[in-house]
Coordinates of C-alpha atoms in Angstrom, one line a residue:
Chain V
M1 CA 0.0 0.0 0.0
P2 CA 2.3 2.8 -1.2
N3 CA -0.3 5.4 -0.5
S4 CA -0.9 4.5 3.1
P5 CA 0.4 7.0 5.6
L6 CA 3.7 6.4 7.3
I7 CA 3.0 6.1 11.1
L8 CA 5.5 6.1 13.9
G9 CA 4.2 4.2 17.0
L10 CA 5.5 4.6 20.6
E11 CA 4.8 2.2 23.5
S12 CA 6.1 2.5 27.0
S13 CA 3.1 1.5 29.2
C14 CA 4.7 -1.4 31.1
D15 CA 8.1 -3.1 31.2
D16 CA 9.3 -2.6 27.6
T17 CA 10.1 0.5 25.6
A18 CA 9.2 0.3 22.0
A19 CA 9.0 2.2 18.7
A20 CA 7.9 1.1 15.2
V21 CA 7.3 2.5 11.8
L22 CA 4.4 1.2 9.7
R23 CA 3.0 1.9 6.3
G24 CA -0.4 0.3 6.1
R25 CA 0.0 -3.3 7.3
E26 CA 3.7 -3.4 6.4
I27 CA 6.0 -3.2 9.4
L28 CA 9.0 -1.3 8.3
S29 CA 10.6 -1.6 11.7
S30 CA 9.7 -2.7 15.2
I31 CA 12.2 -2.0 18.0
V32 CA 11.6 -3.3 21.5
V33 CA 14.1 -2.4 24.2
G34 CA 13.4 -4.9 27.0
Q35 CA 15.3 -6.6 29.8
D36 CA 14.6 -10.2 28.8
A37 CA 18.0 -11.5 29.9
L38 CA 17.3 -10.3 33.5
H39 CA 13.8 -11.7 33.9
A40 CA 14.5 -15.3 34.9
A41 CA 16.9 -14.3 37.6
F42 CA 14.2 -12.4 39.5
G43 CA 11.4 -15.0 39.2
G44 CA 9.4 -12.8 36.9
V45 CA 9.6 -9.7 34.9
V46 CA 11.6 -6.9 36.4
P47 CA 9.6 -3.8 35.8
E48 CA 10.9 -0.5 34.4
I49 CA 9.2 1.9 36.6
A50 CA 11.1 5.1 36.2
A51 CA 9.7 7.5 33.6
R52 CA 13.2 8.7 33.1
A53 CA 14.5 5.3 32.1
H54 CA 11.6 4.9 29.6
A55 CA 12.2 8.4 28.2
E56 CA 15.9 7.7 27.7
K57 CA 15.2 4.5 25.9
L58 CA 12.4 5.9 23.8
D59 CA 14.7 8.4 22.1
L60 CA 17.1 5.6 21.1
A61 CA 14.2 3.3 20.1
V62 CA 12.7 6.0 17.8
E63 CA 16.1 6.7 16.3
Q64 CA 16.7 3.0 15.6
A65 CA 13.1 2.4 14.3
V66 CA 13.4 5.3 11.9
A67 CA 16.9 4.2 10.8
E68 CA 15.8 0.6 10.3
A69 CA 12.7 1.6 8.4
G70 CA 15.0 3.6 6.0
V71 CA 12.8 6.6 6.0
P72 CA 13.7 10.2 7.1
L73 CA 11.9 11.3 10.3
A74 CA 10.5 14.2 8.2
E75 CA 8.4 11.8 6.1
I76 CA 6.4 10.5 9.1
D77 CA 2.8 11.4 8.6
A78 CA 1.5 10.9 12.1
I79 CA 2.6 9.7 15.6
A80 CA 0.6 7.1 17.5
V81 CA 1.3 6.7 21.2
T82 CA 0.0 4.5 24.0
A83 CA -1.9 6.9 26.3
G84 CA -2.9 4.1 28.8
P85 CA -3.7 2.0 30.6
G86 CA -0.4 1.2 32.4
L87 CA 2.1 2.6 34.9
I88 CA 1.7 6.3 34.9
G89 CA 5.4 7.1 34.6
G90 CA 6.0 5.0 31.5
V91 CA 2.8 6.2 29.8
L92 CA 3.6 9.8 30.6
S93 CA 7.0 9.6 29.1
G94 CA 5.6 8.1 25.9
V95 CA 2.9 10.8 25.6
M96 CA 5.4 13.6 26.3
T97 CA 7.8 12.2 23.7
A98 CA 5.0 11.9 21.2
K99 CA 3.9 15.5 21.8
G100 CA 7.5 16.7 21.3
L101 CA 7.9 14.8 18.0
A102 CA 4.4 15.8 16.7
T103 CA 5.1 19.4 17.4
A104 CA 8.6 19.4 15.9
L105 CA 7.4 17.5 12.8
G106 CA 4.1 19.4 12.5
V107 CA 2.2 16.2 12.2
P108 CA -0.9 14.8 14.0
M109 CA -0.7 12.7 17.1
I110 CA -3.1 9.8 18.0
G111 CA -3.5 8.5 21.5
V112 CA -4.1 4.8 21.5
N113 CA -5.4 2.4 24.2
H114 CA -2.7 -0.2 24.8
L115 CA -5.3 -3.0 24.9
A116 CA -6.8 -1.8 21.6
G117 CA -3.4 -2.3 20.1
H118 CA -3.4 -5.9 21.2
A119 CA -7.1 -6.3 20.1
L120 CA -6.4 -5.0 16.6
T121 CA -3.2 -7.1 16.1
P122 CA -5.1 -9.8 14.1
R123 CA -5.9 -7.2 11.5
L124 CA -2.3 -6.1 11.3
T125 CA -1.1 -9.6 10.9
D126 CA -4.0 -11.4 9.1
D127 CA -6.2 -8.6 7.8
L128 CA -9.1 -10.1 9.8
P129 CA -12.4 -8.5 8.9
Y130 CA -14.7 -7.0 11.5
P131 CA -16.5 -8.2 13.6
Y132 CA -14.3 -10.9 15.1
L133 CA -14.1 -12.6 18.5
M134 CA -10.9 -12.0 20.5
L135 CA -9.5 -13.8 23.4
L136 CA -7.0 -11.2 24.6
V137 CA -4.4 -12.5 27.0
S138 CA -1.7 -10.0 27.8
G139 CA 0.2 -9.4 31.0
G140 CA -2.4 -9.2 33.7
H141 CA -5.3 -9.1 31.3
C142 CA -7.5 -11.9 30.0
Q143 CA -10.8 -11.1 28.3
F144 CA -13.2 -12.1 25.6
L145 CA -14.0 -9.2 23.3
I146 CA -16.2 -8.7 20.2
V147 CA -14.2 -6.3 18.0
R148 CA -16.3 -4.3 15.6
G149 CA -14.0 -1.4 14.9
P150 CA -10.9 0.3 16.2
D151 CA -12.9 2.0 18.9
D152 CA -15.8 -0.4 19.2
F153 CA -15.4 -3.3 21.6
T154 CA -17.8 -5.4 23.6
R155 CA -16.4 -7.2 26.5
L156 CA -18.1 -10.6 27.0
G157 CA -16.2 -11.5 30.1
G158 CA -12.8 -11.8 31.6
T159 CA -10.8 -13.1 34.5
I160 CA -12.1 -12.0 37.9
D161 CA -8.8 -12.7 39.5
D162 CA -5.5 -14.0 38.0
A163 CA -4.9 -14.1 34.3
P164 CA -3.8 -17.5 32.8
G165 CA -0.2 -16.3 32.3
E166 CA -0.1 -15.3 35.9
A167 CA -1.5 -18.7 37.0
F168 CA 1.3 -20.4 35.0
D169 CA 3.9 -18.1 36.6
K170 CA 2.6 -18.8 40.0
T171 CA 2.4 -22.6 39.4
A172 CA 6.0 -22.5 38.3
R173 CA 6.9 -20.6 41.5
L174 CA 5.1 -23.1 43.7
L175 CA 6.8 -26.0 42.0
G176 CA 10.3 -24.6 41.8
L177 CA 10.2 -24.3 38.0
P178 CA 11.9 -21.4 36.1
Q179 CA 10.1 -18.2 35.0
P180 CA 8.3 -17.4 32.8
G181 CA 6.0 -20.2 33.9
G182 CA 4.2 -20.7 30.6
P183 CA 7.0 -22.6 28.7
S184 CA 8.4 -24.4 31.8
V185 CA 5.0 -25.7 33.0
E186 CA 4.1 -26.8 29.5
A187 CA 7.4 -28.7 29.1
E188 CA 7.0 -30.4 32.5
A189 CA 3.3 -31.2 31.7
Q190 CA 4.4 -33.2 28.6
E191 CA 6.0 -35.8 30.9
G192 CA 3.0 -35.9 33.2
D193 CA -0.4 -37.7 33.5
S194 CA -3.1 -35.1 33.3
K195 CA -5.7 -37.4 34.8
R196 CA -3.9 -38.2 38.1
F197 CA -4.9 -35.0 39.9
R198 CA -8.4 -33.7 39.3
F199 CA -8.2 -30.0 39.8
P200 CA -11.2 -27.7 39.9
R201 CA -12.6 -26.1 36.8
P202 CA -13.5 -22.7 38.3
L203 CA -16.7 -20.9 37.3
L204 CA -17.8 -23.6 34.9
D205 CA -20.9 -24.1 37.1
R206 CA -21.9 -20.5 36.5
P207 CA -23.3 -19.0 33.3
G208 CA -21.3 -16.4 31.4
C209 CA -17.8 -15.9 30.0
D210 CA -16.0 -14.8 33.2
L211 CA -12.8 -16.7 34.1
S212 CA -11.1 -17.5 37.4
F213 CA -7.8 -19.1 38.0
S214 CA -7.0 -18.2 41.5
G215 CA -8.7 -21.2 43.1
L216 CA -6.9 -23.5 40.8
K217 CA -3.6 -22.2 42.2
T218 CA -4.8 -22.8 45.7
A219 CA -5.8 -26.4 44.8
L220 CA -2.4 -27.0 43.3
L221 CA -0.7 -25.7 46.5
R222 CA -2.7 -28.1 48.7
E223 CA -1.8 -31.0 46.5
R224 CA 1.8 -30.1 46.5
D225 CA 1.9 -29.8 50.3
R226 CA 0.2 -33.1 50.7
L227 CA 2.7 -34.8 48.4
V228 CA 5.6 -33.2 50.2
A229 CA 4.3 -34.2 53.6
E230 CA 3.7 -37.8 52.4
H231 CA 7.1 -38.3 50.6
G232 CA 9.3 -35.8 52.3
G233 CA 9.7 -34.0 49.0
L234 CA 8.4 -33.6 45.6
H235 CA 9.3 -36.3 43.1
A236 CA 9.9 -35.5 39.5
Q237 CA 6.9 -37.5 38.3
D238 CA 4.6 -35.9 40.9
R239 CA 5.7 -32.5 39.7
A240 CA 5.1 -33.4 36.1
D241 CA 1.6 -34.8 37.0
L242 CA 0.7 -31.7 38.9
C243 CA 1.7 -29.6 35.8
A244 CA -0.3 -31.8 33.5
G245 CA -3.3 -31.7 35.7
F246 CA -3.1 -27.9 36.1
Q247 CA -2.7 -27.3 32.4
A248 CA -5.7 -29.6 31.6
A249 CA -7.8 -27.6 34.0
V250 CA -6.8 -24.3 32.3
R251 CA -7.5 -25.9 28.9
D252 CA -11.0 -27.1 29.9
V253 CA -11.9 -23.7 31.4
L254 CA -10.7 -21.7 28.4
A255 CA -12.4 -24.1 25.9
E256 CA -15.7 -24.0 27.6
K257 CA -15.7 -20.3 28.1
S258 CA -14.7 -19.9 24.5
R259 CA -17.7 -22.0 23.5
R260 CA -19.9 -19.6 25.4
A261 CA -18.2 -16.5 23.9
I262 CA -18.6 -18.0 20.4
A263 CA -22.4 -18.5 21.0
L264 CA -22.7 -14.8 21.8
Y265 CA -20.5 -13.8 19.0
L266 CA -22.5 -15.8 16.4
G267 CA -25.3 -13.3 17.0
E268 CA -23.2 -10.7 15.1
H269 CA -23.8 -12.8 11.9
A270 CA -20.3 -12.1 10.6
D271 CA -19.7 -13.1 7.0
D272 CA -16.4 -14.7 7.8
P273 CA -16.6 -15.6 11.5
A274 CA -13.3 -15.8 13.2
M275 CA -11.7 -16.1 16.7
A276 CA -8.3 -14.5 17.3
V277 CA -6.2 -15.6 20.3
A278 CA -3.4 -13.2 21.3
G279 CA -0.8 -13.9 23.9
G280 CA 0.9 -16.7 25.6
V281 CA -2.2 -18.9 25.6
A282 CA -1.7 -19.5 21.8
A283 CA 1.9 -20.4 22.4
N284 CA 0.9 -23.3 24.6
Q285 CA 0.2 -26.3 22.2
E286 CA -2.3 -27.9 24.6
L287 CA -4.4 -24.8 25.0
R288 CA -4.0 -23.8 21.4
G289 CA -5.2 -27.2 20.2
A290 CA -8.3 -27.1 22.4
L291 CA -9.2 -23.6 21.2
Q292 CA -8.7 -24.6 17.6
A293 CA -11.0 -27.6 18.1
V294 CA -13.7 -25.4 19.6
C295 CA -13.5 -22.9 16.6
A296 CA -13.6 -25.8 14.1
D297 CA -16.8 -27.1 15.9
H298 CA -18.5 -23.8 15.3
G299 CA -17.3 -23.0 11.8
L300 CA -14.9 -20.2 13.0
A301 CA -11.5 -19.5 11.5
F302 CA -8.8 -19.6 14.2
V303 CA -6.2 -16.9 14.1
A304 CA -3.2 -16.6 16.4
P305 CA -0.8 -13.7 15.6
P306 CA 2.9 -14.5 16.1
L307 CA 4.0 -14.2 19.7
R308 CA 6.4 -11.4 19.0
L309 CA 3.5 -9.2 18.0
C310 CA 1.4 -10.4 21.0
T311 CA 3.9 -9.2 23.6
D312 CA 4.2 -5.5 24.1
N313 CA 5.4 -3.7 20.9
A314 CA 4.9 -0.5 19.1
A315 CA 3.9 -1.9 15.7
M316 CA 0.4 -2.7 17.1
I317 CA 0.1 0.9 18.5
A318 CA 1.1 2.4 15.1
Y319 CA -1.4 0.1 13.4
A320 CA -4.3 1.0 15.8
G321 CA -3.3 4.7 15.5
A322 CA -3.6 4.4 11.7
E323 CA -7.0 2.9 11.9
L324 CA -8.2 5.5 14.3
W325 CA -6.7 8.3 12.2
A326 CA -8.5 7.0 9.1
L327 CA -11.7 7.5 11.1
G328 CA -10.7 11.1 11.8
V329 CA -9.4 10.6 15.3
S330 CA -6.4 12.7 16.4
H331 CA -5.4 14.4 19.7
D332 CA -4.0 17.8 20.6
M333 CA -1.5 18.8 23.2
T334 CA -4.1 18.2 26.0
L335 CA -3.8 14.4 25.5
S336 CA -3.2 13.0 28.9
A337 CA -1.9 9.7 30.2
R338 CA -4.6 7.4 31.6
P339 CA -3.4 4.8 34.1
R340 CA -6.8 3.1 33.9
W341 CA -8.7 2.9 30.6
P342 CA -11.1 -0.1 30.0
L343 CA -11.7 -1.0 26.4
D344 CA -15.4 -1.4 26.9
R345 CA -16.8 1.3 29.1
T346 CA -20.3 0.0 29.1
A347 CA -19.6 -3.6 30.2
A348 CA -20.8 -4.8 33.5
P349 CA -17.9 -5.1 36.0
L350 CA -16.7 -8.4 37.2
V351 CA -18.0 -8.5 40.7
G352 CA -17.3 -11.2 43.3
S353 CA -14.8 -13.9 43.7
G354 CA -13.7 -16.9 41.9
K355 CA -13.6 -18.9 45.1
K356 CA -16.4 -21.4 45.4
G357 CA -19.3 -20.2 47.4
A358 CA -18.4 -16.5 47.5
K359 CA -21.1 -14.0 46.7
A360 CA -20.9 -10.8 44.8
Chain J
M1 CA 6.0 2.3 71.1
V2 CA 3.8 -0.6 72.1
S3 CA 3.5 -3.2 69.6
R4 CA 0.2 -5.2 69.6
T5 CA -0.9 -8.3 67.9
A6 CA -4.2 -10.1 67.3
R7 CA -5.2 -13.3 65.7
R8 CA -8.4 -14.1 63.8
I9 CA -9.7 -17.2 62.2
L10 CA -11.3 -16.7 58.8
S11 CA -13.4 -19.7 58.3
S12 CA -14.1 -19.4 54.6
P13 CA -13.6 -17.0 51.6
D14 CA -17.0 -15.5 52.4
N15 CA -15.9 -14.9 56.0
T16 CA -12.7 -13.3 54.7
A17 CA -14.7 -11.0 52.4
A18 CA -17.1 -10.0 55.3
F19 CA -14.1 -9.1 57.4
A20 CA -12.6 -7.1 54.5
R21 CA -15.9 -5.2 54.1
A22 CA -16.1 -4.4 57.8
L23 CA -12.6 -3.2 57.9
G24 CA -13.0 -1.3 54.7
T25 CA -15.8 0.9 56.0
R26 CA -13.5 2.2 58.8
L27 CA -10.6 3.1 56.6
H28 CA -9.6 6.6 55.4
P29 CA -6.7 8.1 53.3
G30 CA -3.4 7.6 55.1
D31 CA -4.2 4.1 56.2
V32 CA -1.8 1.4 55.0
L33 CA -2.5 -2.3 55.1
L34 CA 0.4 -4.6 54.5
L35 CA -0.8 -8.0 53.2
S36 CA 1.7 -10.8 53.5
G37 CA 1.5 -14.6 53.3
P38 CA 2.4 -17.2 50.7
I39 CA 0.7 -17.6 47.3
G40 CA -2.9 -18.7 47.7
A41 CA -3.2 -17.5 51.3
G42 CA -6.0 -15.1 50.3
K43 CA -4.3 -11.7 50.1
S44 CA -5.8 -10.8 46.7
H45 CA -9.2 -12.2 47.7
F46 CA -9.2 -10.0 50.8
A47 CA -8.1 -6.9 48.8
R48 CA -10.7 -7.5 46.1
A49 CA -13.6 -7.7 48.6
L50 CA -12.4 -4.6 50.4
I51 CA -12.0 -2.5 47.3
Q52 CA -15.3 -3.5 45.8
S53 CA -17.2 -2.8 49.0
L54 CA -16.0 0.8 48.9
Q55 CA -17.1 1.4 45.3
D56 CA -20.6 2.7 44.4
T57 CA -20.3 0.8 41.1
P58 CA -18.1 -2.1 41.8
E59 CA -15.5 -2.6 39.0
D60 CA -13.0 -5.2 38.1
V61 CA -10.2 -5.6 40.5
P62 CA -7.5 -7.4 38.5
S63 CA -4.4 -8.8 40.2
P64 CA -1.8 -6.1 40.3
T65 CA 1.1 -8.5 39.9
F66 CA 1.9 -7.4 36.4
T67 CA 0.8 -3.8 36.6
L68 CA 2.4 -3.3 40.1
V69 CA -0.3 -0.7 41.1
Q70 CA -4.0 -0.4 40.4
V71 CA -5.6 2.9 41.6
Y72 CA -9.3 3.1 42.4
D73 CA -11.6 6.0 43.3
T74 CA -13.7 5.0 46.3
R75 CA -16.2 6.5 48.6
A76 CA -13.5 6.7 51.2
G77 CA -11.0 8.4 48.8
E78 CA -8.3 7.2 46.5
L79 CA -7.2 3.7 47.1
W80 CA -4.0 2.1 45.9
H81 CA -3.7 -1.7 45.4
A82 CA 0.0 -2.6 44.9
D83 CA 1.9 -5.8 44.5
L84 CA 5.6 -5.3 45.0
Y85 CA 6.6 -8.9 44.2
R86 CA 8.4 -7.8 41.0
L87 CA 10.4 -5.0 42.6
S88 CA 14.0 -5.6 43.5
D89 CA 14.9 -2.3 45.2
P90 CA 13.1 0.0 47.7
D91 CA 14.0 3.0 45.5
Q92 CA 11.5 1.6 42.9
C93 CA 8.7 2.0 45.5
V94 CA 9.5 5.7 45.7
E95 CA 9.5 6.0 41.9
L96 CA 6.1 4.3 41.8
G97 CA 4.8 7.1 43.9
L98 CA 4.0 4.7 46.8
T99 CA 5.6 6.8 49.5
D100 CA 3.4 9.8 48.5
A101 CA 0.4 7.6 48.4
F102 CA 1.0 6.4 52.0
E103 CA 0.1 10.0 53.0
T104 CA -2.8 10.7 50.6
A105 CA -4.5 7.4 49.8
I106 CA -5.7 4.1 51.4
C107 CA -3.0 1.6 50.5
L108 CA -3.3 -2.2 50.3
I109 CA 0.2 -3.5 49.7
E110 CA 1.0 -7.1 48.8
W111 CA 4.6 -8.4 49.2
P112 CA 5.4 -5.4 51.5
D113 CA 8.8 -6.9 52.6
R114 CA 10.2 -5.0 49.5
L115 CA 9.5 -1.7 51.3
T116 CA 12.2 -2.4 53.9
D117 CA 13.0 1.0 55.5
L118 CA 10.1 2.7 53.7
T119 CA 7.5 0.7 55.6
P120 CA 5.2 3.3 57.2
Q121 CA 5.1 3.3 61.1
N122 CA 1.4 3.6 61.2
A123 CA 0.7 0.5 59.0
L124 CA -1.4 -2.4 59.9
E125 CA 0.4 -5.7 59.2
M126 CA -1.9 -8.5 58.1
R127 CA -0.3 -11.9 57.7
F128 CA -2.5 -14.6 56.0
S129 CA -1.7 -18.3 56.5
A130 CA -3.3 -21.6 55.8
G131 CA -5.8 -22.9 58.3
Q132 CA -7.1 -26.3 59.4
T133 CA -9.3 -26.8 56.4
E134 CA -9.1 -26.0 52.7
K135 CA -11.2 -22.9 53.1
E136 CA -9.9 -21.7 56.5
R137 CA -7.3 -19.0 56.8
I138 CA -5.5 -17.6 59.9
L139 CA -5.0 -13.9 59.9
T140 CA -2.4 -12.4 62.3
L141 CA -2.5 -8.7 62.8
D142 CA 0.4 -6.6 64.1
W143 CA 0.5 -2.8 64.7
T144 CA 1.9 -0.1 66.8
D145 CA -0.3 2.9 65.9
P146 CA -3.0 3.3 68.6
R147 CA -5.5 4.1 65.8
W148 CA -5.8 0.4 65.1
N149 CA -6.6 -0.4 68.8
V150 CA -10.0 1.2 68.6
L151 CA -10.7 0.1 65.1
L152 CA -9.9 -3.6 65.7
S153 CA -11.7 -3.7 69.0
E154 CA -14.8 -2.5 67.2
L155 CA -14.4 -5.3 64.7
A156 CA -13.8 -7.9 67.4
A157 CA -17.1 -6.9 69.1

């Protein structure tokens, strides 16, 4: 698309600092300055909290993104920037950098919701037509969305406590496996018997698309403690069986809730119905296989954007900005950073607890 | 400074939530609750029940493990829900704005050991641990600020 505008995207709402240059759906460059090498050592992701640190890296990320794209900065048509939700310091430094660049270049600036960036990624990668169903799993978020446009989302449900990625991380912590928990628990589960431990399937007894994984973690903890007390330690096979049982429970919950979300989504009468799964869930073969099967049962195409575009990046922000700009959206210098910014402002909140028996 | 301690059996998740709501109605900005205990001890469940009970329109209370801090507007004023697990240095608590929030907001802090010297003197320490049954939790409370004497005796009544 040679006539599509050239968009510079900035993202600094959480741990990583990123910049990207896009023309249409073509990613000319996508730079992510993270701290991946340090993550494992701290049993999780070490956050970059300081606005100053983000600001320093943003300059370099922009410089590198523009250089790699092979376009002069002066040819950028618009700046898209994450304006929330996220840690205020990081978001603020992104917004301030965008304001400076937009002013200096004399181009429009578009404030983008970080989650909208994730939710629109299937359009960037696969040109998925609206409306589609999205299982968005990113950082602490996990929600089912119907995506009808760059600013038109309906939330069908989401996790009322931990996100699946968090449940995998905490399972790894409880069983002495390395972080991040997704890959290490999956590898361990391959050696295990998923039927030996029957873990709960939280919220399956209740209607709706809400998810809960906190009780599962507690059940796993109990089982681990029982095994340790019985055998004076945790044997390798026990650990593998725990992982397999845990993963099977997550799989069953995600599959059943997806079935319910699909039933609601089919009411949209999409010409080419599709479900997109973004995030670590799609990287887990067991979970991915279950979701693919559910989609096939209901005649939905299954789309999973590559993982590098599902983790935080600026290409998705540039893309979402481009779609919004095409609708006439742009922001002036009053654009402010929003630490909290739900995608669907009309959706009923998730009240109550995932624990069995708790009331709203 | 007299240090006091109290112990409470929370018989079920519902009971934990009821205690959270009762404590919640008595909180005001400047109150800091330090929630500690192993994974699965009920810290987040307690925090969620407390936060939602202070909201006119209850909203999602996601785990703050990834975002570090979630800020809520409540009837009782601004409320910060923080999880410091991922922090490695107390300086990062300052950069998060936590030390300011201790003065101006109600703060619920998970993994508060990361605060070290920055731990506010007036905080109420709440340690959650496993109980006799799967649903039961033991809550141990420690404090020095006399403010909590009255408040906790009200709750015990």
